[in-house]
Short mmCIF file of C-alpha atoms in Angstrom, two decimals:
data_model
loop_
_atom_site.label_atom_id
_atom_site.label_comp_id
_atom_site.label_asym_id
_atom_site.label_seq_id
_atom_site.Cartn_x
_atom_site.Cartn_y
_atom_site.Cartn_z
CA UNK A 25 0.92 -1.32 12.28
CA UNK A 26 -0.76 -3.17 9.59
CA UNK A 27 -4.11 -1.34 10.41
CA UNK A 28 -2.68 1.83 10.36
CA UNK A 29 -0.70 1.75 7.15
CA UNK A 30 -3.58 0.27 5.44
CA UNK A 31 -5.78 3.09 6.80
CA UNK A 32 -3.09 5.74 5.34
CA UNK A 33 -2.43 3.73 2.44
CA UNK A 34 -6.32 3.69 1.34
CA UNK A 35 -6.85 7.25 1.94
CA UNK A 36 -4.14 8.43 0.35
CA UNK A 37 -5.10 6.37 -2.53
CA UNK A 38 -8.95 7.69 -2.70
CA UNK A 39 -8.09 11.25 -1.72
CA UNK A 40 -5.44 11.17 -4.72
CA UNK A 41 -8.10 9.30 -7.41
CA UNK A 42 -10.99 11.32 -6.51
CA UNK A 43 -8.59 14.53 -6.82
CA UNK A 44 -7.73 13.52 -10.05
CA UNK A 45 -10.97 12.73 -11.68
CA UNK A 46 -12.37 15.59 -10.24
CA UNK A 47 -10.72 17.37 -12.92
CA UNK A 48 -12.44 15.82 -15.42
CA UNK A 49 -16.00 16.13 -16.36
CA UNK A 50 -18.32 13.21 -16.12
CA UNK A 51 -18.85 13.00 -19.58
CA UNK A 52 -15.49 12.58 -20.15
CA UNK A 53 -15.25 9.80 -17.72
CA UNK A 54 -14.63 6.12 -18.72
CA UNK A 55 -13.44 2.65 -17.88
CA UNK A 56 -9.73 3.11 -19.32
CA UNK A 57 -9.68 6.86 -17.75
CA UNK A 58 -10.64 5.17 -14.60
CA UNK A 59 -7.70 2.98 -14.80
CA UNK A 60 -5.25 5.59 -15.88
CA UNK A 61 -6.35 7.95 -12.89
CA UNK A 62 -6.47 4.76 -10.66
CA UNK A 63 -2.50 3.80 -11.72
CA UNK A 64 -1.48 7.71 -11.08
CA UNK A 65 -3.28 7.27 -7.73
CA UNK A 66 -1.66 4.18 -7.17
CA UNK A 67 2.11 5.75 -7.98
CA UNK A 68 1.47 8.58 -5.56
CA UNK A 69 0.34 5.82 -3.03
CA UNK A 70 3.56 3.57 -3.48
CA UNK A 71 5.47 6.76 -3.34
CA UNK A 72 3.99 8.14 -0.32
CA UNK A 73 3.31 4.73 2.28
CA UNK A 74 6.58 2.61 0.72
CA UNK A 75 8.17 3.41 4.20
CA UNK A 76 5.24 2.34 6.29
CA UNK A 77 4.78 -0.89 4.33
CA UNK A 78 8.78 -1.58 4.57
CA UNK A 79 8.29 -1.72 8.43
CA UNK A 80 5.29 -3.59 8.31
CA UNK A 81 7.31 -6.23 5.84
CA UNK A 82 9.91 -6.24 8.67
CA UNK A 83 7.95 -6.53 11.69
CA UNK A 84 5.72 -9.94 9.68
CA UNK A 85 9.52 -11.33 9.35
CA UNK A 86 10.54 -10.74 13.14
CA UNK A 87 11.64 -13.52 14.78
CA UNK A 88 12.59 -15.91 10.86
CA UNK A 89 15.92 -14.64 10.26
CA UNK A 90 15.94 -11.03 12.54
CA UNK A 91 15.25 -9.57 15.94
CA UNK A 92 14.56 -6.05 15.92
CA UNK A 93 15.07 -3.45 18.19
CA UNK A 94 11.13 -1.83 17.68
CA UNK A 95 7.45 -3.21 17.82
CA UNK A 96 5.49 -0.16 16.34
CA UNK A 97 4.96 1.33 13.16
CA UNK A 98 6.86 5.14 14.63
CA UNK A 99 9.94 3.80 16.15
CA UNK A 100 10.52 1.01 13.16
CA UNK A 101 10.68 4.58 10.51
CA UNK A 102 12.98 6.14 13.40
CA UNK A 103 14.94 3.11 13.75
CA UNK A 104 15.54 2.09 9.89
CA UNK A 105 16.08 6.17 8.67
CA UNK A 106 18.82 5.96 12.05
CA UNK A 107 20.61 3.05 11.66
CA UNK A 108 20.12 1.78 7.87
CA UNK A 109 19.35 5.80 6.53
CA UNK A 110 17.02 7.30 5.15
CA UNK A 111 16.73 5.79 1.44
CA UNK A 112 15.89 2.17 2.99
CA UNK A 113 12.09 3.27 3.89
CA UNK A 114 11.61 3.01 0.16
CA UNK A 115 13.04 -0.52 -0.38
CA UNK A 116 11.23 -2.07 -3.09
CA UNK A 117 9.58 0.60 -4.39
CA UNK A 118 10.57 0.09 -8.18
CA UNK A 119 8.50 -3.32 -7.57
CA UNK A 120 5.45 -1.75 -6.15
CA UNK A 121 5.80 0.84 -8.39
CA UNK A 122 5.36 -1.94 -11.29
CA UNK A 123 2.67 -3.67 -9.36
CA UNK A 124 0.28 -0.73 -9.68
CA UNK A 125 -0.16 -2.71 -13.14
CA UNK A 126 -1.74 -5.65 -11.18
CA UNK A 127 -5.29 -4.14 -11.40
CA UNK A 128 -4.93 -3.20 -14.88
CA UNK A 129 -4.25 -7.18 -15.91
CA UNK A 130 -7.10 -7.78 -14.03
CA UNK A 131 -9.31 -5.39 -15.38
CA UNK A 132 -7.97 -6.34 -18.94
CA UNK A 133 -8.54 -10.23 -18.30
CA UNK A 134 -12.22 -9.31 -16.59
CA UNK A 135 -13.27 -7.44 -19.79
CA UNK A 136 -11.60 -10.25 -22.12
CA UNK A 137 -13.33 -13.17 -20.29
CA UNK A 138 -16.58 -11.59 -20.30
CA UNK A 139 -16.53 -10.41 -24.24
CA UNK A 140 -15.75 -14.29 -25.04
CA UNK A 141 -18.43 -15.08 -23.01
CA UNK A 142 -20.60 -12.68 -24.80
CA UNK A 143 -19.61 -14.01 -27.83
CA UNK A 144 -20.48 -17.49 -27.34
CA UNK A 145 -23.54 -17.04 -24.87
CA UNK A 146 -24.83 -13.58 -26.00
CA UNK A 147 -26.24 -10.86 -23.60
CA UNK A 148 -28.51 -13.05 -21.31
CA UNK A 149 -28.52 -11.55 -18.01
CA UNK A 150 -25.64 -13.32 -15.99
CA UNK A 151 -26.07 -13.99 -12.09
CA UNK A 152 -24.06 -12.48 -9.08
CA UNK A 153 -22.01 -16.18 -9.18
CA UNK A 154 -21.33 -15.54 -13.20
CA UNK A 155 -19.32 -11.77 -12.46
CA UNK A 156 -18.13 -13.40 -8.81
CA UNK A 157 -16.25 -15.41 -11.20
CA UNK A 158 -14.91 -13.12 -13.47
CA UNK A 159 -13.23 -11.37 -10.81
CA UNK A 160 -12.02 -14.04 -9.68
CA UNK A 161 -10.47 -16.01 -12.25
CA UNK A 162 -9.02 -12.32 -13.59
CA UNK A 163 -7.40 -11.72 -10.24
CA UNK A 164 -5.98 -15.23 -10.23
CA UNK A 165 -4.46 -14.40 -13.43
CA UNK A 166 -3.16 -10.82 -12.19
CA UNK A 167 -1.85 -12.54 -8.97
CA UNK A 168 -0.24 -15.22 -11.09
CA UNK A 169 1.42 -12.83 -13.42
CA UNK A 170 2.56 -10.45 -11.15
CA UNK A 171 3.62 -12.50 -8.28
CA UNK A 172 7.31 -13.13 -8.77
CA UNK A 173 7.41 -8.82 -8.15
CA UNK A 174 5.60 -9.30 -4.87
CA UNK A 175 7.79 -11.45 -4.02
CA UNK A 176 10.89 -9.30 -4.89
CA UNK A 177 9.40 -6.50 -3.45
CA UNK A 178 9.19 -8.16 -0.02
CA UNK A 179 12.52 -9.58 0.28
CA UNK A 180 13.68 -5.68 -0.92
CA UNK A 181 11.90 -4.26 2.28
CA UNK A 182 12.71 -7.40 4.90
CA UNK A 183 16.46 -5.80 5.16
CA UNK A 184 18.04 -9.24 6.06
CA UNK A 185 16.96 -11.92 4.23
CA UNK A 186 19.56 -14.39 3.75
CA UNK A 187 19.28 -14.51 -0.38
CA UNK A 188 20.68 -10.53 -0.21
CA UNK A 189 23.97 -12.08 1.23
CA UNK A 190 24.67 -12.69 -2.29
CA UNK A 191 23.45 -9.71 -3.96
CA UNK A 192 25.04 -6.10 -4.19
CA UNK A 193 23.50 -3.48 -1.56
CA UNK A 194 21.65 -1.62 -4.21
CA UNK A 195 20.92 -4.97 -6.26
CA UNK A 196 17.60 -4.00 -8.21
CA UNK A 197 14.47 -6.23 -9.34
CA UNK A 198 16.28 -8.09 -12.05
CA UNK A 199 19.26 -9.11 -10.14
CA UNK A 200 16.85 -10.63 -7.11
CA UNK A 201 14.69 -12.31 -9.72
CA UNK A 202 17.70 -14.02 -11.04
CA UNK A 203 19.37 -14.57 -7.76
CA UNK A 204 15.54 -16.38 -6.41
CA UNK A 205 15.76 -18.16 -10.05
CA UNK A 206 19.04 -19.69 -9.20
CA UNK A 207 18.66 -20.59 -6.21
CA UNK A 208 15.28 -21.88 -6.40
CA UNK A 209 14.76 -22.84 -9.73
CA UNK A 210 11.41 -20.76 -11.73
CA UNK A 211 9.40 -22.12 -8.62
CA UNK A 212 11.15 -19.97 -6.51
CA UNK A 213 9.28 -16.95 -8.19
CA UNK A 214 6.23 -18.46 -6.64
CA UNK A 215 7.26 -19.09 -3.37
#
């Protein structure tokens, strides 16, 4: 199941970012457009695979706090749109939705890094190691910022995790965050 939604999930993604900037002419292409096309790409992705990725979530948790009645990526969407309806496919989706802004902090923090470099070292011609770095360290920081939504947007799309027992049905990302920060203190965010 993993395979497959990751197969939809990146084509879906490509098809919709090379649509897009095929409207554009390549001299009116850039870094920031890039980005801009690549969020819109990414929205219509989280909107279109949220269900496949909320079974996946579910099927990874199997056997910590749930049994469930499916094994495959198919008869977990028949299952869930049965028994739970149809609106639970897109658990979490306001928190993937938000972490389509993951590769923009890291594209931000890449470009940063590298024009302090500049700064300090000029424009000598950096190795493969020097921009393995950069990407890197700028992910780290994306990860790190944008981890406590991951985190929400799993337990959203696991269906029974035990911290939801105290939450509302249709509790959104602020009341988990603050539910996780209470029970686990900020560390919980990175859990």
């Amino acid at each position: 199941p993993v395979m497959q939604s990751s197969c939809i999930s990146n084509f879906v993604y490509f098809y919709v970012f090379h649509l897009l900037k095929s409207f554009k002419s390549r001299e009116a292409q850039s870094a920031a457009g890039d980005l801009l096309l690549g969020a819109l790409a990414g929205a219509v992705n989280v909107l279109s695979t949220t269900p496949f990725w909320v079974v996946n979530t579910r099927l990874k948790m199997q056997g910590i706090n749930c049994d469930l009645p499916y094994n495959d990526l198919i008869s977990g969407l028949r299952y869930i749109a049965r028994s739970e309806g149809v609106q639970k496919l897109w658990s979490g989706t306001c928190a993937s939705l938000m972490l389509v802004a993951n590769p923009a902090i890291q594209f931000s923090v890449y470009e940063a890094i590298k024009r302090y470099l500049t700064k300090i070292y000029g424009n000598e011609s950096p190795s493969v190691l020097y921009y393995f770095a950069l990407g890197a360290i700028s992910k780290l920081v994306a990860t790190f910022v944008t981890y406590p939504l991951q985190l929400v947007q799993t337990k959203m799309r696991h269906g029974n995790d035990e911290m939801k027992k105290n939450l509302p049905p249709n509790a959104g990302i602020l009341e988990m965050l603050i539910c996780i920060v209470k029970a686990k203190g900020l560390a919980g965010l990175f859990s």
